[in-house]
Structure formats: C-alpha cells, structure tokens
Amino acid sequence: MKQSLVPLLRSPVDGTPLDLRVDRTDGEEIVEGSFVDSQGTTFPIQEGVPLFAEAAAEGDTFGFKWDLIGDSYGHEEPSRTSRRQWYLNRFGFETEEHLTSFLANRPRVLDAGTGSGVDTSMFADTGATVVGVDLSRNAALSTYRRLGSRPNVHVVQADLLRLPFGPDSFDYISSDQVLHHTPDTAATLRAIARHLAPAGVIAIYVYNRKAAMREFADDFIRDMVTQMNVEDAYEVSKSLTLLGKALSEVDAKIDVPAIPVLGIEGGEEDVQRFVYWNMLKCFWNPEFDFELNVLVNFDWYHPKYAWRHTPEEVTNWFEELGFDLERLVDVQSGLSAVAARPV
C-alpha cells in the first residue's frame, strides 16, 4: 500500500478520515500496519492490502476461484488481449488508445470488483491512478502481488456497499460482471455511484434475463448448488461442462421455430448454443482449457447471488440516480451500460 492512497480513504463505518499506523515497509510500500477511525475501529493492512471488510465465509465462491486459478488468470496472452478487447467493445472504446484519450481528463479510476486485476492493469496502462477493490481477500492479495509495485495502482479489500472512500472521489468507475453477485444489484450501484465525481462516468455490466426455460432450470440448479460446499459444486459444474462439450461436438445446426411464450426467437442455431441460451447454462468454449470452462459454469451456479436483469431495469436505475445513460448494449449474455453524472 502506498502513502499516496491515504488522502482518498475514509472509514467505511462513519466516513471520517483515518489515522495510519505503519508497522513494516518495503521501499515505498506499506506492508503491515493499520488504520484507525474516529470511533476506534481498526482496519488492518496485511501483505500490502488494507482490509476494510470481514473476510468471506469459508467456502466462498470467489475466494475458492481465485485461489484455484492463481495470480496469472487473464494476464497471459492471448487471454489478456481478448479480455481487453471485449471490455473495449462493450463500453464503446474502439482501441486502448481511445480509452487512454477518454481517461486523460479523468485521472482517478475505481475498478469496483477487480478480481485478478485484468481491468485494473488496463486502466493503469493509460496513466490514470487506479484503485482496485474486491471483497475477496484472495482476489485483492492476488491483484496486489501482480500490480501493487506499479506507482499508479492501489489495491483495497472492501465491500462495495460500504466503500472506504469519500463522496465524489473518482472520475471513472467501472464495475464489470460484479454487481449482479451482490445482495441487491440496484442498491450496490447506488452505493458505488455516490463516489463518482460530478461529470464523472460509470460503466457497468450485469447479467441479462434469459429465456423462460433457461431461467427455470438455472434457478432449480442454483437452489441446490448454492447450498453445496465448493468442492461438490465444482463437481456439478464439471458435469454441466461435459454436457456442453458433448453438445458442441455434435457440430450440428437446427432450424428453431419462434416460440414467443418461451422467449425463443427462432432461426438457425447451433445445437449447443440453442440448449445453452434456452434450456440451461452448460458453457463450453473450445478455445478455453477444460478447467476454465468449468469455472465459467461454477461462477454461475455456486455464488449466493447471481441476479439477472432487463434493459428496462438498468435504464430505471440510472434515471433514479439522475445520471445520463449514454450507452446500453443488450446482448443475450448481459447488459453493458455507460452513464454520466451531470455537473
């Protein structure tokens, strides 16, 4: 953790400034220490990361995931390039140069739900000062190990509903594939949006609501899998992955009639994709290794929360915030939205 992060930080309990106590440093980095707020609440700094939220319960989905896949997830080629381009396409940035130009006058960036730090790294490459936040200690520590030495990168472990920052702290907030995994998507959006400065921009991605039978099957499976320990849930995810692989290897297309009552649009479709979009999530991508395919399914079925939303809901959220919705991309997998806070 860097001393330059301190002015941005506030107590997530009462919003007051924090008193820093340093126990151990490594060059410019504060490795061990603590913050204390006006009420005497102590927040430790461990392995360079300030910890502002209770650790997730044993068997936490994302702690297990980040521990399993390690620090390099998403940072190695070709995954790094493809993930960055996917982000840029969804949020209206044609190239990384376009993103750099966009952030030139928006120097403070919050990556709300940093995961392994792939987006944090991309934002840092533009020269902006980036704060990556994640509730998972495994994710926060992993991101810090990989990116913490960069002078414009800070990493914090915290709950998005109770962030340790003052209002109006950031010029650009990105929360990609995260909000739908919180107890209340709209409430969490409101919580992070309060930290956006006037004229700032926020970008979010949430799951899209699927066809009727897919929704039913997913809820049916999730009702059981969310109650399992991570090891058993991972085994269920393996079986669904094998189903997706088998359907993909059929390598056939069918002419699907439109069935509006079930939300099925119709048309020629690959067998695996038809089942995937309309029956149940059994993800398979032959460009991924088997473990990564399993993790995509695990990511869907085991988290306690995995809300799906409609374009109308997303639009209403930003209207209620008084933000100007500038972009809304609606595809089967999810909804990508970009909105600006008025001056």
Coordinates of C-alpha atoms in Angstrom, one line a residue:
M1 CA 0.0 0.0 0.0
K2 CA 1.3 3.4 -0.9
Q3 CA 1.2 6.6 1.3
S4 CA -0.5 8.4 -1.6
L5 CA -3.7 6.3 -1.2
V6 CA -4.3 7.7 2.3
P7 CA -6.0 11.0 1.3
L8 CA -8.6 9.1 -0.6
L9 CA -9.5 6.8 2.3
R10 CA -12.4 7.3 4.8
S11 CA -13.8 5.0 7.4
P12 CA -16.5 2.7 5.9
V13 CA -18.2 2.9 9.3
D14 CA -18.7 6.7 9.7
G15 CA -16.9 8.3 6.8
T16 CA -14.3 10.1 8.9
P17 CA -10.6 10.4 7.9
L18 CA -8.3 7.5 9.0
D19 CA -5.2 7.5 11.2
L20 CA -2.5 5.4 9.6
R21 CA -0.2 3.4 11.8
V22 CA 2.8 1.8 10.0
D23 CA 4.4 -1.4 11.3
R24 CA 6.5 -2.5 8.4
T25 CA 7.5 -1.1 5.0
D26 CA 9.3 -2.4 1.9
G27 CA 10.7 0.5 0.0
E28 CA 7.8 2.8 -0.9
E29 CA 5.2 0.1 0.1
I30 CA 3.5 -0.1 3.5
V31 CA 3.3 -3.9 4.0
E32 CA 1.9 -4.2 7.5
G33 CA 0.1 -1.7 9.7
S34 CA -3.4 -0.5 10.4
F35 CA -5.9 2.3 10.0
V36 CA -8.0 3.6 12.9
D37 CA -11.1 5.7 12.6
S38 CA -12.6 8.3 15.0
Q39 CA -14.6 5.6 16.8
G40 CA -11.5 3.5 17.4
T41 CA -12.4 0.9 14.8
T42 CA -9.2 -0.7 13.5
F43 CA -8.7 -1.9 9.9
P44 CA -5.5 -3.9 9.4
I45 CA -3.1 -3.7 6.5
Q46 CA -1.8 -7.2 5.6
E47 CA 0.7 -8.1 2.9
G48 CA 0.3 -4.5 1.5
V49 CA -3.5 -4.6 1.3
P50 CA -5.8 -2.5 3.6
L51 CA -8.7 -4.8 4.8
F52 CA -11.9 -2.9 5.3
A53 CA -14.5 -5.8 5.3
E54 CA -15.0 -9.0 7.1
A55 CA -13.4 -12.0 5.4
A56 CA -15.9 -14.1 3.3
A57 CA -17.1 -17.3 4.9
E58 CA -15.1 -20.5 4.4
G59 CA -16.2 -21.9 1.1
D60 CA -16.7 -18.5 -0.6
T61 CA -17.2 -19.0 -4.3
F62 CA -14.8 -16.3 -5.4
G63 CA -12.1 -16.9 -2.8
F64 CA -12.1 -20.6 -4.0
K65 CA -12.0 -19.5 -7.6
W66 CA -9.1 -17.0 -7.3
D67 CA -7.1 -19.5 -5.1
L68 CA -7.6 -22.2 -7.7
I69 CA -6.6 -20.2 -10.8
G70 CA -3.8 -18.2 -9.3
D71 CA -2.3 -14.8 -9.9
S72 CA -1.9 -15.1 -13.7
Y73 CA -5.5 -15.6 -14.7
G74 CA -6.4 -13.3 -17.6
H75 CA -3.0 -11.7 -17.8
E76 CA -1.4 -14.2 -20.2
E77 CA -1.7 -14.0 -23.9
P78 CA -4.0 -14.5 -25.8
S79 CA -6.4 -14.1 -22.9
R80 CA -5.1 -10.7 -22.0
T81 CA -5.7 -9.2 -25.4
S82 CA -9.1 -10.8 -25.9
R83 CA -10.4 -9.8 -22.5
R84 CA -9.3 -6.2 -23.0
Q85 CA -10.9 -6.0 -26.4
W86 CA -14.1 -7.5 -25.1
Y87 CA -14.2 -4.7 -22.5
L88 CA -13.4 -2.0 -25.0
N89 CA -16.1 -3.2 -27.4
R90 CA -18.9 -3.4 -24.9
F91 CA -18.2 0.0 -23.4
G92 CA -17.7 1.9 -26.6
F93 CA -13.9 2.2 -26.7
E94 CA -12.6 1.0 -30.1
T95 CA -9.0 0.7 -29.0
E96 CA -6.8 1.1 -25.9
E97 CA -5.7 4.4 -27.3
H98 CA -9.3 5.5 -27.3
L99 CA -9.6 4.5 -23.6
T100 CA -6.3 6.4 -22.9
S101 CA -7.7 9.5 -24.5
F102 CA -11.0 9.2 -22.6
L103 CA -9.2 8.9 -19.3
A104 CA -6.8 11.7 -20.0
N105 CA -9.1 14.2 -18.2
R106 CA -10.5 11.5 -15.8
P107 CA -7.3 10.7 -13.7
R108 CA -8.9 8.8 -10.8
V109 CA -10.4 5.4 -11.6
L110 CA -12.2 2.9 -9.4
D111 CA -12.3 -0.7 -10.5
A112 CA -15.1 -1.9 -8.4
G113 CA -14.7 -5.7 -8.2
T114 CA -11.1 -6.1 -9.5
G115 CA -10.9 -9.9 -9.5
S116 CA -7.5 -10.9 -10.7
G117 CA -6.8 -7.3 -11.8
V118 CA -7.1 -7.6 -15.5
D119 CA -9.1 -4.4 -15.9
T120 CA -7.1 -2.6 -13.2
S121 CA -4.0 -3.3 -15.3
M122 CA -5.6 -2.0 -18.5
F123 CA -6.7 1.2 -16.8
A124 CA -3.2 1.7 -15.2
D125 CA -1.7 1.4 -18.7
T126 CA -3.4 4.7 -19.6
G127 CA -1.5 6.5 -16.9
A128 CA -4.6 7.0 -14.7
T129 CA -4.4 6.5 -10.9
V130 CA -6.4 3.3 -10.3
V131 CA -7.9 1.8 -7.2
G132 CA -8.9 -1.9 -7.5
V133 CA -11.4 -3.1 -4.9
D134 CA -12.6 -6.6 -4.2
L135 CA -14.5 -8.2 -1.3
S136 CA -12.5 -11.4 -1.8
R137 CA -9.2 -11.2 0.1
N138 CA -7.7 -13.8 -2.2
A139 CA -8.5 -11.6 -5.2
A140 CA -7.2 -8.4 -3.6
L141 CA -4.0 -10.0 -2.5
S142 CA -3.5 -11.6 -5.9
T143 CA -4.0 -8.3 -7.6
Y144 CA -1.6 -6.6 -5.2
R145 CA 1.1 -9.2 -5.8
R146 CA 0.8 -8.7 -9.5
L147 CA 0.2 -4.9 -9.7
G148 CA 1.0 -3.4 -6.4
S149 CA 4.5 -2.3 -7.4
R150 CA 3.1 0.0 -10.1
P151 CA 3.2 3.6 -8.9
N152 CA -0.3 4.4 -10.1
V153 CA -2.1 1.3 -8.7
H154 CA -3.7 0.8 -5.3
V155 CA -5.5 -2.3 -4.1
V156 CA -8.1 -2.4 -1.3
Q157 CA -10.2 -5.2 0.2
A158 CA -13.7 -3.8 0.9
D159 CA -17.4 -4.3 0.5
L160 CA -18.9 -2.3 -2.5
L161 CA -21.9 -1.4 -0.3
R162 CA -19.5 0.3 2.3
L163 CA -16.5 1.6 0.4
P164 CA -13.8 3.3 2.3
F165 CA -13.8 6.5 0.2
G166 CA -15.4 9.9 0.4
P167 CA -18.1 11.1 -2.0
D168 CA -17.0 12.3 -5.4
S169 CA -13.7 10.5 -5.2
F170 CA -13.4 9.1 -8.7
D171 CA -13.8 10.4 -12.3
Y172 CA -14.4 7.0 -13.8
I173 CA -15.9 3.9 -12.1
S174 CA -16.0 0.5 -13.8
S175 CA -17.9 -2.5 -12.3
D176 CA -17.7 -5.3 -14.9
Q177 CA -19.6 -8.5 -14.2
V178 CA -19.8 -7.8 -10.4
L179 CA -22.9 -6.0 -9.3
H180 CA -25.2 -9.0 -10.0
H181 CA -23.2 -11.0 -7.5
T182 CA -24.1 -8.7 -4.6
P183 CA -27.2 -8.9 -2.4
D184 CA -29.0 -6.2 -4.3
T185 CA -27.7 -5.0 -7.7
A186 CA -29.5 -1.7 -7.7
A187 CA -28.5 -0.9 -4.1
T188 CA -24.9 -1.7 -4.8
L189 CA -25.0 0.5 -7.9
R190 CA -26.3 3.4 -5.8
A191 CA -23.6 2.8 -3.2
I192 CA -20.7 2.9 -5.7
A193 CA -22.2 5.8 -7.7
R194 CA -22.0 8.1 -4.6
H195 CA -18.3 8.0 -5.1
L196 CA -18.5 9.4 -8.6
A197 CA -17.4 13.0 -9.1
P198 CA -19.7 15.5 -11.0
A199 CA -19.2 15.0 -14.8
G200 CA -17.8 11.5 -14.0
V201 CA -18.7 8.4 -16.0
I202 CA -19.7 5.0 -14.7
A203 CA -19.7 1.7 -16.7
I204 CA -21.4 -1.5 -15.5
Y205 CA -22.1 -4.9 -16.9
V206 CA -24.9 -7.1 -15.4
Y207 CA -26.4 -10.5 -16.5
N208 CA -29.3 -10.3 -18.9
R209 CA -32.5 -12.2 -18.2
K210 CA -32.7 -15.4 -20.3
A211 CA -35.5 -17.4 -22.0
A212 CA -38.1 -18.8 -19.6
M213 CA -36.9 -22.5 -19.5
R214 CA -33.3 -21.4 -19.0
E215 CA -34.3 -19.2 -16.1
F216 CA -36.3 -22.0 -14.5
A217 CA -33.5 -24.6 -14.9
D218 CA -30.8 -22.2 -13.7
D219 CA -32.8 -21.3 -10.6
F220 CA -33.6 -25.0 -10.0
I221 CA -30.0 -26.0 -10.2
R222 CA -28.8 -22.9 -8.2
D223 CA -31.2 -23.6 -5.4
M224 CA -29.2 -26.8 -4.8
V225 CA -25.7 -25.9 -5.8
T226 CA -25.5 -22.7 -3.7
Q227 CA -26.0 -24.9 -0.6
M228 CA -23.1 -27.2 -1.5
N229 CA -19.5 -26.8 -0.4
V230 CA -17.2 -25.5 -3.1
E231 CA -15.8 -29.0 -3.9
D232 CA -19.2 -30.6 -4.6
A233 CA -20.3 -27.5 -6.5
Y234 CA -17.2 -27.8 -8.7
E235 CA -18.1 -31.4 -9.5
V236 CA -21.6 -30.4 -10.6
S237 CA -20.0 -27.7 -12.7
K238 CA -17.8 -30.3 -14.3
S239 CA -20.8 -32.5 -15.3
L240 CA -22.5 -29.5 -16.9
T241 CA -19.3 -28.6 -18.7
L242 CA -19.0 -32.1 -20.1
L243 CA -22.6 -31.8 -21.3
G244 CA -21.8 -28.5 -23.1
K245 CA -18.7 -30.1 -24.6
A246 CA -20.7 -33.2 -25.9
L247 CA -23.4 -30.9 -27.4
S248 CA -20.7 -28.8 -29.1
E249 CA -19.1 -31.9 -30.6
V250 CA -22.4 -32.8 -32.3
D251 CA -21.5 -29.9 -34.5
A252 CA -25.0 -29.5 -36.0
K253 CA -27.5 -26.8 -36.6
I254 CA -31.2 -26.9 -36.2
D255 CA -34.0 -24.7 -37.6
V256 CA -35.7 -23.4 -34.4
P257 CA -39.3 -22.1 -34.7
A258 CA -40.0 -18.9 -32.9
I259 CA -41.8 -19.6 -29.6
P260 CA -42.5 -16.1 -28.1
V261 CA -44.2 -17.6 -25.0
L262 CA -40.9 -19.1 -24.0
G263 CA -38.8 -16.2 -25.1
I264 CA -37.3 -18.2 -28.0
E265 CA -36.7 -16.0 -31.1
G266 CA -36.2 -18.8 -33.6
G267 CA -33.9 -19.2 -36.6
E268 CA -31.0 -21.5 -37.5
E269 CA -28.9 -22.2 -34.4
D270 CA -26.1 -24.5 -33.3
V271 CA -27.4 -27.3 -31.1
Q272 CA -25.1 -26.5 -28.1
R273 CA -25.9 -22.7 -28.3
F274 CA -29.6 -23.4 -28.5
V275 CA -29.5 -25.5 -25.3
Y276 CA -27.2 -23.0 -23.7
W277 CA -29.3 -19.9 -24.3
N278 CA -32.8 -21.5 -23.9
M279 CA -32.5 -24.6 -21.7
L280 CA -29.7 -24.4 -19.1
K281 CA -26.2 -23.0 -18.7
C282 CA -23.8 -25.6 -19.9
F283 CA -21.0 -23.4 -21.1
W284 CA -18.3 -24.8 -23.4
N285 CA -15.7 -22.8 -25.4
P286 CA -13.2 -25.0 -27.3
E287 CA -10.7 -22.1 -27.1
F288 CA -10.6 -22.4 -23.3
D289 CA -8.9 -25.2 -21.4
F290 CA -11.3 -27.6 -19.5
E291 CA -10.7 -26.1 -16.1
L292 CA -11.6 -22.6 -17.3
N293 CA -14.8 -23.9 -18.9
V294 CA -15.7 -25.5 -15.6
L295 CA -15.0 -22.2 -13.7
V296 CA -17.4 -20.3 -16.0
N297 CA -20.2 -22.7 -15.1
F298 CA -19.1 -22.7 -11.4
D299 CA -19.2 -18.9 -11.5
W300 CA -22.8 -19.1 -12.5
Y301 CA -24.2 -21.8 -10.3
H302 CA -22.4 -21.5 -6.9
P303 CA -22.4 -17.8 -6.0
K304 CA -25.1 -16.9 -3.4
Y305 CA -26.3 -14.2 -5.7
A306 CA -26.5 -14.2 -9.5
W307 CA -29.3 -11.8 -10.4
R308 CA -30.5 -11.3 -14.0
H309 CA -31.9 -8.0 -15.2
T310 CA -33.7 -6.4 -18.1
P311 CA -32.8 -3.3 -20.1
E312 CA -35.7 -1.5 -18.5
E313 CA -34.4 -2.1 -15.0
V314 CA -31.0 -0.8 -15.9
T315 CA -32.5 2.3 -17.6
N316 CA -34.6 3.0 -14.5
W317 CA -31.6 2.7 -12.1
F318 CA -29.8 5.5 -13.9
E319 CA -32.9 7.6 -14.2
E320 CA -33.4 7.3 -10.4
L321 CA -29.7 8.4 -9.9
G322 CA -30.3 11.4 -12.2
F323 CA -27.5 10.2 -14.4
D324 CA -27.5 10.4 -18.2
L325 CA -27.5 7.0 -19.8
E326 CA -25.2 7.3 -22.8
R327 CA -24.9 3.7 -23.9
L328 CA -26.8 0.5 -23.3
V329 CA -25.7 -2.7 -25.2
D330 CA -28.2 -5.5 -24.9
V331 CA -26.9 -9.0 -25.9
Q332 CA -28.0 -12.4 -24.7
S333 CA -25.3 -12.8 -22.1
G334 CA -25.5 -9.4 -20.5
L335 CA -26.2 -5.7 -20.4
S336 CA -23.4 -3.1 -20.7
A337 CA -24.2 0.4 -19.7
V338 CA -22.3 3.7 -19.6
A339 CA -23.8 6.7 -17.8
A340 CA -22.5 10.1 -16.9
R341 CA -23.2 12.1 -13.7
P342 CA -24.3 15.7 -14.6
V343 CA -22.1 18.5 -13.5

